[in-house]
Amino acid sequence: MSWKLIPRPIVERTSLDLSSIRPDFFRGLDRAGVARTRLRLGNEPIDLGECFDIEGEGEVDRVEIAGSVKMSMYMGMGMNSGTLRVSGDCGRFTGAEMTGGTIEIAGSVGFGAGLAMRGGLMRIEGDAGSGLGGAFAGSSIGMRDGTILVAGSAGDDVGLAMRRGLIAIGGSAGAGTGRSMIAGSIFVAGTVAKGTGAGMRRGTIVLMNENTIIEDAIPPTFAAAGRFRPHFLTIYLRRLGALGFAVEPRLFAGECERYNGDLIERGIGEILVCKP
Amino acid sequence: MQMKIHSVNIIDTFAEAFPTTAARVLVTAVSVEWARVAATAATGYATSVIGCDAEAAIERELAVDETPDGRPGVSVLFFAFGREALEKAVVNRVGQCVMTCPTTACYNGLPVGEKSIQVGGKLRFFGDGMQISKKLGERRFWRVPVMDGEFTCEDLFGTVKGVAGGNLLIVGSCALATLNAATAAVAAIRAIPGVIAPFPGGIVRSGSKVGSKYKALRGSTNTAYCPTLRGVAPTELADGASCVYEIVFDGLDLVQVERATAASIRAACLPDILAITAGNYGGKLGPFHIRLHDVLIRYPNEED
């Protein structure tokens, strides 16, 4: 059993700060306590009970939003345990700074999902906006740990200044994927736009699409370094498969073309293009 | 109490075993043959901690679905007195014998806890700053660039308190028959997971006793079981005995060593074998006393 929050019309019309909707915050609360949880509408506090109908009772570690909250922001921000499921779309900064637990989104998410994330798992069944797993404006470090899985496509700047962790995109990714990446791993099954890996210091970007036109995707400051089979790849692909991410069987064999860069930085990052 | 299996006299005595620290290393490669080449080299000169830095041997082959990177491999067990000694031995052996071997990679095969040893984290420096760390969940892998691509080695390897010094002495009336019986005993031991027999072919012909007339030596030949010394030294051998082989084995826990003891005794009860006994030091040195009669009763067949 879980807490079920059914959005009222106000949620569709206004931009709410939903950072208080976290399974760990609801622990030990009864229904009245959950209803009194403070959200924010602009600069004003507003009770959760005014924005959502509440179902469920008791000590549970799971919260379900039965609908879309795409106008709102900060859903699950800083969450550290439990499961938060949204049956529709989510707005900006979903799961930002989360440290643990699982966020499952049946729809799509807006800008900045998993921004500066430090742990846990975010599973997005639709698309993700720009800045996925990236850094807050003014911060030099993006996602620090955890896993983000996107079944659909993602916008620009996936993993901007990412420090650690794993991001996997089932569809395509926009421009600047892995830009200024410090470390970590990004997997993209579809196409990538220009500027992939620009300014990356370390870390790995795996382009699973064998038809990637590398000259269009990566800056000229990367050096081709031949083909080989990195053994860690199978470990990661198995992990992604175990998490429910669709992995093509062909990826478990074959080699990768490696490009070292970005040479304007330390140059020990890598872009791997999976080949048959 | 007298016990016989197929007319082989099972002596009512015990094997005296010792606590040790153990690690399991999974070596993978492009083929099981290459994995075995690396593992064989890594377990060379690793028969007894009396004279080696560790006791080690191949535990078994691994299918592709049993290894982290989906390639064929072998599992290797290492035993040493203490985590520090174990870490040093594993780092040296993996560094010199696995990393150097074409196509190999190396992974931890035991749960990692507080009592783990660092292997990849030490070998990474060979990468001269070009090594890459990949952290997936709680596991960290080091990718060290080498001339055929890269050597992948897990950072931490779990350790457990294992048991070393399980042993049997197989006494026969004919050297070849005794060797056949010893070979059968080793095969039975190798069928049990978590147990290795680290000596050549799993068999020891130069069994030892504690002490020597020479002060520099901690151990010397087991005169009581040398058939050729009857009449000049006290003997434990019955009339007709002409050959003795010792089987020494280590395990990840006492139960597995006991199972190995029972299974190997049964396997060794072949024609021309007169008796099976075990080596001990009167029970004063090792805390684990594996009584031969007891394990045969408790483990009625090797599948148990």
Coordinates of C-alpha atoms in Angstrom, one line a residue:
Chain A
M1 CA 0.0 0.0 0.0
S2 CA 1.2 3.5 -0.7
W3 CA 0.1 7.1 -0.3
K4 CA -1.8 8.1 -3.4
L5 CA -2.0 11.8 -4.2
I6 CA -4.5 12.8 -6.8
P7 CA -3.8 16.2 -8.3
R8 CA -6.6 18.8 -8.1
P9 CA -7.1 21.4 -10.8
I10 CA -4.8 23.9 -9.1
V11 CA -1.9 21.6 -9.8
E12 CA -2.5 21.8 -13.5
R13 CA -2.8 25.6 -13.5
T14 CA 0.0 26.7 -11.2
S15 CA 3.7 26.1 -10.6
L16 CA 4.0 24.5 -7.2
D17 CA 7.1 23.7 -5.3
L18 CA 6.6 20.0 -4.6
S19 CA 10.0 19.4 -2.8
S20 CA 8.1 18.3 0.3
I21 CA 6.6 15.3 -1.4
R22 CA 9.0 12.7 -0.4
P23 CA 8.4 9.2 1.0
D24 CA 10.9 9.9 3.8
F25 CA 9.0 13.1 4.8
F26 CA 5.7 11.2 5.0
R27 CA 7.1 8.4 7.2
G28 CA 5.2 8.3 10.5
L29 CA 2.5 10.7 9.4
D30 CA -1.2 9.9 9.3
R31 CA -3.5 11.2 6.6
A32 CA -4.0 14.5 8.4
G33 CA -0.3 14.9 8.7
V34 CA 0.2 14.3 5.1
A35 CA -2.5 16.8 4.2
R36 CA -0.8 19.4 6.4
T37 CA 2.6 19.0 4.6
R38 CA 3.6 22.4 3.4
L39 CA 4.1 23.0 -0.3
R40 CA 4.8 26.4 -1.8
L41 CA 2.9 28.4 -4.3
G42 CA 5.2 31.2 -5.3
N43 CA 6.4 32.6 -2.0
E44 CA 3.4 31.4 -0.1
P45 CA 3.0 28.2 1.7
I46 CA 0.1 26.0 0.9
D47 CA -1.1 22.7 2.4
L48 CA -0.7 19.6 0.3
G49 CA -4.3 18.8 1.1
E50 CA -5.4 21.9 -0.8
C51 CA -3.6 20.7 -3.9
F52 CA -4.1 16.9 -3.8
D53 CA -6.8 14.4 -2.7
I54 CA -5.1 11.9 -0.5
E55 CA -5.7 8.1 -0.3
G56 CA -3.8 5.6 1.7
E57 CA -2.9 5.3 5.4
G58 CA -0.2 4.1 7.6
E59 CA 3.5 3.5 7.7
V60 CA 4.5 3.2 4.0
D61 CA 7.6 4.1 2.1
R62 CA 5.9 4.7 -1.3
V63 CA 4.1 7.7 -2.6
E64 CA 2.2 7.7 -5.9
I65 CA 1.0 10.8 -7.7
A66 CA -1.9 9.7 -9.8
G67 CA -1.7 12.3 -12.6
S68 CA 0.5 14.9 -14.1
V69 CA 2.4 17.6 -12.3
K70 CA 4.2 19.1 -15.2
M71 CA 3.6 22.7 -14.2
S72 CA 5.2 22.1 -10.8
M73 CA 8.8 21.7 -9.9
Y74 CA 11.3 20.1 -7.4
M75 CA 9.3 16.8 -7.1
G76 CA 11.4 14.5 -4.9
M77 CA 14.2 17.0 -4.5
G78 CA 16.7 15.7 -1.9
M79 CA 14.8 12.5 -1.5
N80 CA 16.8 9.8 0.3
S81 CA 14.7 6.7 0.5
G82 CA 11.5 5.0 -0.5
T83 CA 9.7 5.1 -3.9
L84 CA 8.0 8.0 -5.5
R85 CA 5.9 7.2 -8.6
V86 CA 4.3 9.7 -10.9
S87 CA 1.8 8.3 -13.4
G88 CA 2.0 11.3 -15.6
D89 CA 4.5 14.0 -16.5
C90 CA 6.7 16.0 -14.1
G91 CA 8.0 19.5 -14.2
R92 CA 11.4 21.1 -13.7
F93 CA 14.1 19.9 -11.3
T94 CA 12.5 16.5 -10.6
G95 CA 14.8 14.5 -8.3
A96 CA 17.3 17.2 -8.0
E97 CA 19.9 16.6 -5.3
M98 CA 18.2 13.2 -4.4
T99 CA 20.5 11.0 -2.4
G100 CA 18.6 7.7 -2.4
G101 CA 15.4 5.8 -3.1
T102 CA 13.7 5.5 -6.5
I103 CA 11.7 8.0 -8.6
E104 CA 9.6 6.4 -11.3
I105 CA 7.9 8.7 -13.9
A106 CA 5.5 7.2 -16.3
G107 CA 5.5 10.3 -18.5
S108 CA 8.1 12.9 -19.3
V109 CA 10.1 15.3 -17.2
G110 CA 11.0 18.9 -17.7
F111 CA 14.3 20.7 -17.4
G112 CA 16.9 19.7 -14.9
A113 CA 15.8 16.3 -13.8
G114 CA 18.4 14.7 -11.5
L115 CA 20.3 18.0 -11.3
A116 CA 23.2 17.5 -8.9
M117 CA 21.8 14.1 -8.0
R118 CA 23.9 12.2 -5.3
G119 CA 22.4 8.8 -5.3
G120 CA 19.3 6.6 -5.9
L121 CA 17.6 5.7 -9.1
M122 CA 15.4 7.8 -11.4
R123 CA 13.5 5.9 -14.1
I124 CA 11.8 8.1 -16.7
E125 CA 9.5 6.2 -19.1
G126 CA 9.0 9.2 -21.4
D127 CA 11.4 11.9 -22.5
A128 CA 13.6 14.2 -20.4
G129 CA 14.2 17.9 -20.9
S130 CA 17.5 19.6 -21.1
G131 CA 20.0 19.6 -18.2
L132 CA 19.4 16.0 -17.2
G133 CA 21.8 15.0 -14.4
G134 CA 23.6 18.3 -14.9
A135 CA 24.7 21.1 -12.6
F136 CA 22.8 24.0 -11.1
A137 CA 23.5 27.3 -12.7
G138 CA 26.7 28.6 -11.2
S139 CA 27.8 25.2 -9.9
S140 CA 30.8 23.5 -11.4
I141 CA 29.7 20.0 -10.4
G142 CA 26.7 18.2 -11.7
M143 CA 25.4 14.8 -10.8
R144 CA 27.6 13.1 -8.2
D145 CA 26.2 9.6 -8.1
G146 CA 23.1 7.5 -8.8
T147 CA 21.4 6.3 -11.9
I148 CA 19.1 7.9 -14.3
L149 CA 17.3 5.8 -17.0
V150 CA 15.3 7.5 -19.7
A151 CA 13.4 5.3 -22.1
G152 CA 12.7 8.1 -24.5
S153 CA 14.9 11.0 -25.6
A154 CA 16.7 13.7 -23.7
G155 CA 17.4 17.4 -24.4
D156 CA 20.6 19.3 -24.5
D157 CA 23.4 19.1 -21.9
V158 CA 22.8 15.7 -20.6
G159 CA 25.3 15.1 -17.7
L160 CA 26.6 18.6 -17.7
A161 CA 29.7 18.7 -15.4
M162 CA 28.7 15.2 -14.2
R163 CA 31.1 13.9 -11.5
R164 CA 30.0 10.3 -11.1
G165 CA 27.0 8.1 -11.7
L166 CA 25.3 6.5 -14.7
I167 CA 22.8 8.0 -17.2
A168 CA 21.3 5.9 -19.9
I169 CA 19.1 7.4 -22.7
G170 CA 17.0 5.0 -24.8
G171 CA 16.4 7.5 -27.5
S172 CA 18.4 10.4 -28.8
A173 CA 20.2 13.1 -26.8
G174 CA 20.6 16.7 -27.7
A175 CA 23.6 18.9 -28.1
G176 CA 26.4 19.0 -25.6
T177 CA 25.8 15.5 -24.1
G178 CA 28.5 15.1 -21.4
R179 CA 29.7 18.6 -21.8
S180 CA 32.4 19.5 -19.2
M181 CA 32.0 16.0 -17.8
I182 CA 34.3 15.3 -14.9
A183 CA 33.7 11.6 -14.6
G184 CA 30.9 9.1 -14.8
S185 CA 29.2 7.2 -17.6
I186 CA 26.6 8.2 -20.2
F187 CA 25.0 5.7 -22.5
V188 CA 22.9 6.9 -25.5
A189 CA 21.1 4.4 -27.7
G190 CA 20.0 6.8 -30.3
T191 CA 21.6 9.7 -32.1
V192 CA 23.5 12.6 -30.4
A193 CA 23.8 16.2 -31.6
K194 CA 26.9 18.3 -31.9
G195 CA 29.2 19.1 -29.0
T196 CA 29.1 15.7 -27.4
G197 CA 31.8 15.5 -24.8
A198 CA 33.0 19.0 -25.4
G199 CA 35.3 20.0 -22.6
M200 CA 35.1 16.6 -20.8
R201 CA 38.0 15.9 -18.5
R202 CA 37.3 12.3 -17.7
G203 CA 34.4 9.9 -17.9
T204 CA 32.9 7.7 -20.6
I205 CA 30.2 8.4 -23.2
V206 CA 29.0 5.3 -24.9
L207 CA 27.2 5.8 -28.2
M208 CA 25.4 2.6 -28.8
N209 CA 24.1 3.7 -32.3
E210 CA 26.6 2.1 -34.7
N211 CA 25.6 4.6 -37.4
T212 CA 26.7 7.7 -35.4
I213 CA 28.5 10.1 -37.7
I214 CA 31.2 10.9 -35.3
E215 CA 32.5 13.9 -37.2
D216 CA 29.2 15.6 -36.7
A217 CA 28.8 14.7 -33.1
I218 CA 32.1 15.3 -31.3
P219 CA 34.5 18.3 -31.4
P220 CA 37.7 18.1 -33.4
T221 CA 39.6 18.1 -30.2
F222 CA 39.1 14.4 -29.8
A223 CA 41.7 11.8 -31.0
A224 CA 40.7 8.6 -32.6
A225 CA 42.3 5.7 -30.7
G226 CA 41.3 2.6 -32.6
R227 CA 38.9 -0.2 -31.9
F228 CA 38.8 -2.6 -29.0
R229 CA 36.4 -4.4 -26.7
P230 CA 36.2 -2.7 -23.2
H231 CA 35.3 -5.5 -20.8
F232 CA 33.6 -3.1 -18.4
L233 CA 31.0 -2.5 -21.0
T234 CA 29.4 -5.9 -20.5
I235 CA 29.2 -5.2 -16.8
Y236 CA 27.4 -2.0 -17.4
L237 CA 25.1 -3.4 -20.0
R238 CA 24.1 -6.2 -17.8
R239 CA 23.4 -3.8 -15.0
L240 CA 21.3 -1.6 -17.3
G241 CA 19.4 -4.7 -18.4
A242 CA 18.8 -5.7 -14.8
L243 CA 17.3 -2.3 -14.2
G244 CA 14.9 -2.8 -17.0
F245 CA 16.7 -0.6 -19.6
A246 CA 16.3 -2.0 -23.1
V247 CA 19.8 -3.2 -24.3
E248 CA 20.2 -4.6 -27.7
P249 CA 21.8 -8.1 -27.6
R250 CA 24.4 -7.1 -30.3
L251 CA 26.0 -4.8 -27.8
F252 CA 27.3 -7.7 -25.8
A253 CA 29.7 -8.6 -28.6
G254 CA 31.7 -6.5 -31.0
E255 CA 34.2 -3.7 -30.5
C256 CA 34.0 0.0 -29.9
E257 CA 35.8 2.8 -31.7
R258 CA 37.4 4.9 -29.1
Y259 CA 38.0 8.7 -29.2
N260 CA 40.1 10.3 -26.5
G261 CA 39.4 13.8 -25.3
D262 CA 38.6 16.4 -24.8
L263 CA 42.2 17.4 -25.6
I264 CA 41.6 21.0 -24.6
E265 CA 41.2 19.5 -21.1
R266 CA 43.1 16.5 -19.6
G267 CA 42.1 14.3 -22.6
I268 CA 41.5 11.2 -20.6
G269 CA 37.8 11.1 -21.1
E270 CA 36.5 8.8 -23.8
I271 CA 33.7 8.4 -26.3
L272 CA 33.1 4.9 -27.3
V273 CA 31.1 4.1 -30.4
C274 CA 29.7 0.5 -30.5
K275 CA 30.4 -1.2 -33.7
P276 CA 29.3 -4.7 -34.9
Chain B
M1 CA 36.6 -47.9 17.1
Q2 CA 37.6 -49.6 13.9
M3 CA 36.3 -48.4 10.6
K4 CA 36.9 -49.9 7.2
I5 CA 35.7 -48.9 3.7
H6 CA 36.3 -51.6 1.1
S7 CA 38.8 -53.2 3.4
V8 CA 40.8 -49.9 3.8
N9 CA 41.5 -49.2 7.4
I10 CA 40.3 -45.7 8.3
I11 CA 42.5 -44.7 11.3
D12 CA 40.6 -43.1 14.2
T13 CA 42.5 -39.8 14.2
F14 CA 42.0 -36.3 13.1
A15 CA 43.4 -33.7 10.7
E16 CA 44.5 -30.5 12.4
A17 CA 43.6 -27.4 10.5
F18 CA 44.2 -23.7 11.0
P19 CA 42.4 -20.5 10.4
T20 CA 43.5 -18.5 7.5
T21 CA 42.4 -15.6 5.3
A22 CA 41.0 -16.3 1.9
A23 CA 40.0 -14.5 -1.3
R24 CA 38.4 -15.7 -4.5
V25 CA 39.7 -14.2 -7.7
L26 CA 37.8 -14.6 -11.0
V27 CA 40.0 -14.5 -14.0
T28 CA 38.4 -14.0 -17.4
A29 CA 39.8 -14.0 -20.8
V30 CA 39.0 -14.4 -24.5
S31 CA 38.9 -18.2 -24.0
V32 CA 38.9 -20.5 -21.0
E33 CA 42.3 -21.7 -22.2
W34 CA 43.8 -18.2 -21.8
A35 CA 42.1 -17.7 -18.5
R36 CA 43.6 -21.0 -17.3
V37 CA 47.1 -19.9 -18.5
A38 CA 46.8 -16.8 -16.4
A39 CA 45.4 -18.6 -13.4
T40 CA 48.0 -21.3 -13.6
A41 CA 50.8 -18.8 -13.6
A42 CA 49.2 -16.8 -10.8
T43 CA 49.0 -19.9 -8.6
G44 CA 52.5 -21.1 -9.3
Y45 CA 54.8 -21.6 -6.3
A46 CA 51.8 -21.3 -3.9
T47 CA 51.8 -24.7 -2.3
S48 CA 52.3 -24.0 1.4
V49 CA 52.6 -20.8 3.5
I50 CA 55.6 -22.5 5.1
G51 CA 57.7 -21.5 2.1
C52 CA 55.4 -19.4 -0.1
D53 CA 53.6 -16.1 0.3
A54 CA 50.2 -17.8 -0.1
E55 CA 48.5 -21.1 -0.9
A56 CA 46.5 -20.9 -4.1
A57 CA 45.0 -23.0 -6.8
I58 CA 42.3 -23.0 -9.4
E59 CA 38.9 -23.8 -7.9
R60 CA 36.9 -24.4 -11.1
E61 CA 36.1 -23.1 -14.6
L62 CA 33.4 -20.5 -15.0
A63 CA 30.8 -20.3 -17.7
V64 CA 30.2 -17.0 -19.5
D65 CA 27.0 -16.4 -17.5
E66 CA 29.0 -16.8 -14.3
T67 CA 31.5 -14.0 -14.9
P68 CA 31.0 -10.3 -14.7
D69 CA 32.1 -9.5 -18.2
G70 CA 30.4 -12.4 -19.9
R71 CA 33.6 -14.1 -21.0
P72 CA 34.8 -17.6 -20.0
G73 CA 37.0 -17.7 -16.9
V74 CA 38.3 -19.6 -13.9
S75 CA 37.9 -19.1 -10.2
V76 CA 41.1 -19.0 -8.1
L77 CA 41.3 -19.2 -4.3
F78 CA 44.1 -17.7 -2.4
F79 CA 44.9 -18.4 1.3
A80 CA 47.4 -16.6 3.5
F81 CA 48.0 -15.9 7.2
G82 CA 46.3 -12.5 7.6
R83 CA 44.8 -9.9 5.3
E84 CA 48.0 -7.9 4.9
A85 CA 49.9 -11.0 3.6
L86 CA 47.0 -12.0 1.4
E87 CA 46.8 -8.6 -0.2
K88 CA 50.4 -8.5 -0.9
A89 CA 50.4 -11.9 -2.4
V90 CA 47.3 -11.3 -4.6
V91 CA 48.5 -7.9 -5.8
N92 CA 51.9 -9.4 -6.8
R93 CA 50.5 -12.4 -8.4
V94 CA 47.7 -10.7 -10.3
G95 CA 50.1 -8.0 -11.3
Q96 CA 52.8 -10.3 -12.6
C97 CA 50.7 -13.2 -13.9
V98 CA 47.2 -12.0 -14.8
M99 CA 47.7 -8.5 -16.0
T100 CA 50.6 -9.6 -18.2
C101 CA 48.6 -12.4 -19.8
P102 CA 46.8 -11.5 -23.1
T103 CA 43.1 -10.5 -22.9
T104 CA 42.6 -11.2 -19.2
A105 CA 40.5 -9.3 -16.7
C106 CA 40.2 -9.9 -12.9
Y107 CA 37.2 -9.7 -10.6
N108 CA 36.3 -10.2 -7.0
G109 CA 34.5 -13.4 -6.2
L110 CA 33.4 -12.9 -2.6
P111 CA 31.2 -10.3 -0.8
V112 CA 33.0 -7.2 0.0
G113 CA 32.8 -5.9 3.5
E114 CA 35.0 -4.2 6.0
K115 CA 37.6 -7.0 5.7
S116 CA 38.5 -6.6 2.1
I117 CA 41.8 -6.2 0.3
Q118 CA 42.7 -3.7 -2.4
V119 CA 44.0 -5.2 -5.6
G120 CA 42.9 -3.1 -8.6
G121 CA 43.4 0.0 -6.5
K122 CA 47.1 -0.9 -6.2
L123 CA 47.7 -2.2 -9.7
R124 CA 46.1 0.9 -11.3
F125 CA 49.4 2.8 -10.8
F126 CA 50.8 0.8 -13.7
G127 CA 48.6 2.9 -15.9
D128 CA 50.9 5.9 -15.2
G129 CA 48.0 8.3 -14.8
M130 CA 46.1 7.0 -17.9
Q131 CA 44.1 4.5 -15.9
I132 CA 40.3 4.9 -15.7
S133 CA 38.1 4.2 -12.7
K134 CA 34.5 3.0 -13.3
K135 CA 32.3 2.9 -10.3
L136 CA 29.0 1.0 -10.6
G137 CA 27.0 0.9 -7.4
E138 CA 29.4 -0.1 -4.7
R139 CA 31.8 -1.8 -7.0
R140 CA 34.8 0.1 -8.5
F141 CA 36.7 -1.2 -11.5
W142 CA 40.0 0.0 -12.7
R143 CA 40.8 0.0 -16.4
V144 CA 44.6 0.0 -16.9
P145 CA 45.8 0.6 -20.5
V146 CA 47.9 -2.2 -21.8
M147 CA 49.2 -3.0 -25.3
D148 CA 46.3 -5.2 -26.4
G149 CA 43.6 -2.8 -25.1
E150 CA 43.1 -2.6 -21.3
F151 CA 43.3 -4.7 -18.2
T152 CA 40.2 -4.5 -16.1
C153 CA 40.6 -5.3 -12.4
E154 CA 38.2 -4.8 -9.6
D155 CA 39.3 -2.4 -6.9
L156 CA 38.4 -4.4 -3.8
F157 CA 38.3 -8.1 -3.1
G158 CA 36.3 -9.6 -0.3
T159 CA 38.0 -11.9 2.2
V160 CA 36.7 -14.6 4.6
K161 CA 38.1 -16.6 7.4
G162 CA 39.0 -19.8 5.7
V163 CA 40.4 -23.1 6.9
A164 CA 43.8 -24.3 5.8
G165 CA 45.6 -27.6 6.5
G166 CA 42.9 -30.1 5.8
N167 CA 44.8 -33.3 5.0
L168 CA 44.9 -37.0 4.5
L169 CA 47.6 -39.6 4.4
I170 CA 47.0 -42.4 2.0
V171 CA 49.0 -45.5 2.8
G172 CA 49.3 -48.2 0.1
S173 CA 51.1 -51.4 -0.7
C174 CA 52.1 -50.3 -4.2
A175 CA 53.3 -46.9 -5.3
L176 CA 51.2 -46.8 -8.5
A177 CA 48.0 -47.8 -6.8
T178 CA 48.6 -45.3 -4.1
L179 CA 49.1 -42.6 -6.7
N180 CA 45.9 -43.6 -8.4
A181 CA 44.1 -43.4 -5.1
A182 CA 45.5 -40.0 -4.3
T183 CA 44.5 -38.8 -7.8
A184 CA 41.0 -40.0 -7.2
A185 CA 40.9 -38.3 -3.8
V186 CA 42.0 -35.0 -5.4
A187 CA 39.3 -35.3 -8.0
A188 CA 36.7 -35.7 -5.3
I189 CA 38.1 -32.6 -3.5
R190 CA 38.0 -30.5 -6.7
A191 CA 34.3 -31.4 -7.1
I192 CA 33.5 -29.5 -3.9
P193 CA 33.1 -25.7 -4.3
G194 CA 35.2 -23.5 -2.1
V195 CA 38.0 -26.0 -1.7
I196 CA 41.4 -26.3 -3.3
A197 CA 44.3 -28.7 -3.1
P198 CA 47.3 -26.4 -3.7
F199 CA 50.1 -28.9 -4.2
P200 CA 51.2 -30.2 -7.6
G201 CA 48.3 -32.2 -8.9
G202 CA 46.9 -31.8 -5.4
I203 CA 49.3 -34.4 -4.0
V204 CA 52.3 -34.1 -1.6
R205 CA 54.9 -36.8 -1.5
S206 CA 57.2 -34.9 0.8
G207 CA 55.0 -34.7 3.8
S208 CA 56.6 -32.9 6.7
K209 CA 56.8 -33.0 10.5
V210 CA 57.4 -30.0 12.7
G211 CA 61.1 -29.4 13.5
S212 CA 64.4 -30.7 12.3
K213 CA 67.7 -31.7 13.6
Y214 CA 68.9 -28.6 11.7
K215 CA 68.1 -25.4 13.6
A216 CA 67.5 -23.4 10.4
L217 CA 64.6 -25.6 9.4
R218 CA 61.0 -25.3 10.8
G219 CA 60.0 -28.6 9.3
S220 CA 61.6 -31.7 7.9
T221 CA 60.6 -35.0 6.2
N222 CA 57.9 -37.0 7.9
T223 CA 60.1 -39.8 9.0
A224 CA 57.3 -41.8 10.6
Y225 CA 55.7 -42.1 7.2
C226 CA 58.8 -42.7 5.0
P227 CA 58.7 -46.4 4.2
T228 CA 62.4 -46.5 3.5
L229 CA 63.2 -45.4 7.0
R230 CA 61.7 -48.3 8.8
G231 CA 64.1 -49.7 11.2
V232 CA 66.2 -46.5 11.6
A233 CA 63.4 -44.2 12.7
P234 CA 60.1 -44.7 14.6
T235 CA 57.4 -45.6 12.1
E236 CA 53.6 -45.3 11.9
L237 CA 53.5 -47.7 8.9
A238 CA 52.0 -51.2 8.9
D239 CA 53.8 -54.1 7.4
G240 CA 53.4 -54.1 3.7
A241 CA 53.2 -50.4 3.3
S242 CA 55.5 -49.1 0.5
C243 CA 54.1 -45.7 -0.4
V244 CA 52.4 -42.8 1.3
Y245 CA 50.9 -39.7 -0.4
E246 CA 49.5 -36.8 1.5
I247 CA 46.6 -34.6 0.2
V248 CA 46.5 -31.1 1.6
F249 CA 43.5 -28.9 1.0
D250 CA 42.2 -25.5 2.1
G251 CA 38.6 -24.3 2.1
L252 CA 36.5 -21.2 2.5
D253 CA 34.9 -22.6 5.6
L254 CA 35.2 -25.6 7.9
V255 CA 32.1 -27.4 6.5
Q256 CA 33.5 -27.5 3.0
V257 CA 36.8 -28.8 4.3
E258 CA 35.0 -31.5 6.3
R259 CA 33.0 -32.5 3.2
A260 CA 36.2 -32.6 1.2
T261 CA 37.7 -34.9 3.8
A262 CA 34.8 -37.3 3.7
A263 CA 34.6 -37.3 -0.1
S264 CA 38.3 -37.8 -0.6
I265 CA 38.6 -40.7 1.9
R266 CA 35.8 -42.5 0.1
A267 CA 37.4 -41.8 -3.3
A268 CA 40.7 -43.1 -2.1
C269 CA 39.5 -46.5 -0.8
L270 CA 40.7 -48.5 -3.8
P271 CA 42.5 -51.8 -4.1
D272 CA 46.0 -52.0 -2.6
I273 CA 45.3 -49.2 -0.2
L274 CA 46.0 -50.3 3.3
A275 CA 45.0 -47.3 5.4
I276 CA 44.0 -43.7 5.4
T277 CA 45.1 -41.5 8.2
A278 CA 45.7 -37.8 8.8
G279 CA 48.4 -35.5 10.0
N280 CA 48.2 -33.6 13.3
Y281 CA 50.3 -32.1 15.9
G282 CA 48.5 -33.6 18.9
G283 CA 45.8 -30.9 18.7
K284 CA 48.0 -28.2 20.2
L285 CA 48.5 -26.0 17.1
G286 CA 45.4 -25.8 15.1
P287 CA 41.9 -25.1 16.5
F288 CA 40.1 -27.2 13.9
H289 CA 40.2 -31.0 14.5
I290 CA 38.6 -32.9 11.6
R291 CA 38.0 -36.4 12.9
L292 CA 38.0 -38.9 10.0
H293 CA 35.4 -41.2 11.5
D294 CA 33.2 -38.3 12.5
V295 CA 33.1 -36.7 9.0
L296 CA 32.4 -40.0 7.3
I297 CA 29.4 -40.4 9.5
R298 CA 28.2 -36.8 9.2
Y299 CA 28.7 -36.7 5.4
P300 CA 27.4 -40.1 4.3
N301 CA 28.2 -39.4 0.7
E302 CA 30.0 -36.6 -1.2
E303 CA 26.8 -35.1 -2.6
D304 CA 25.7 -34.1 1.0

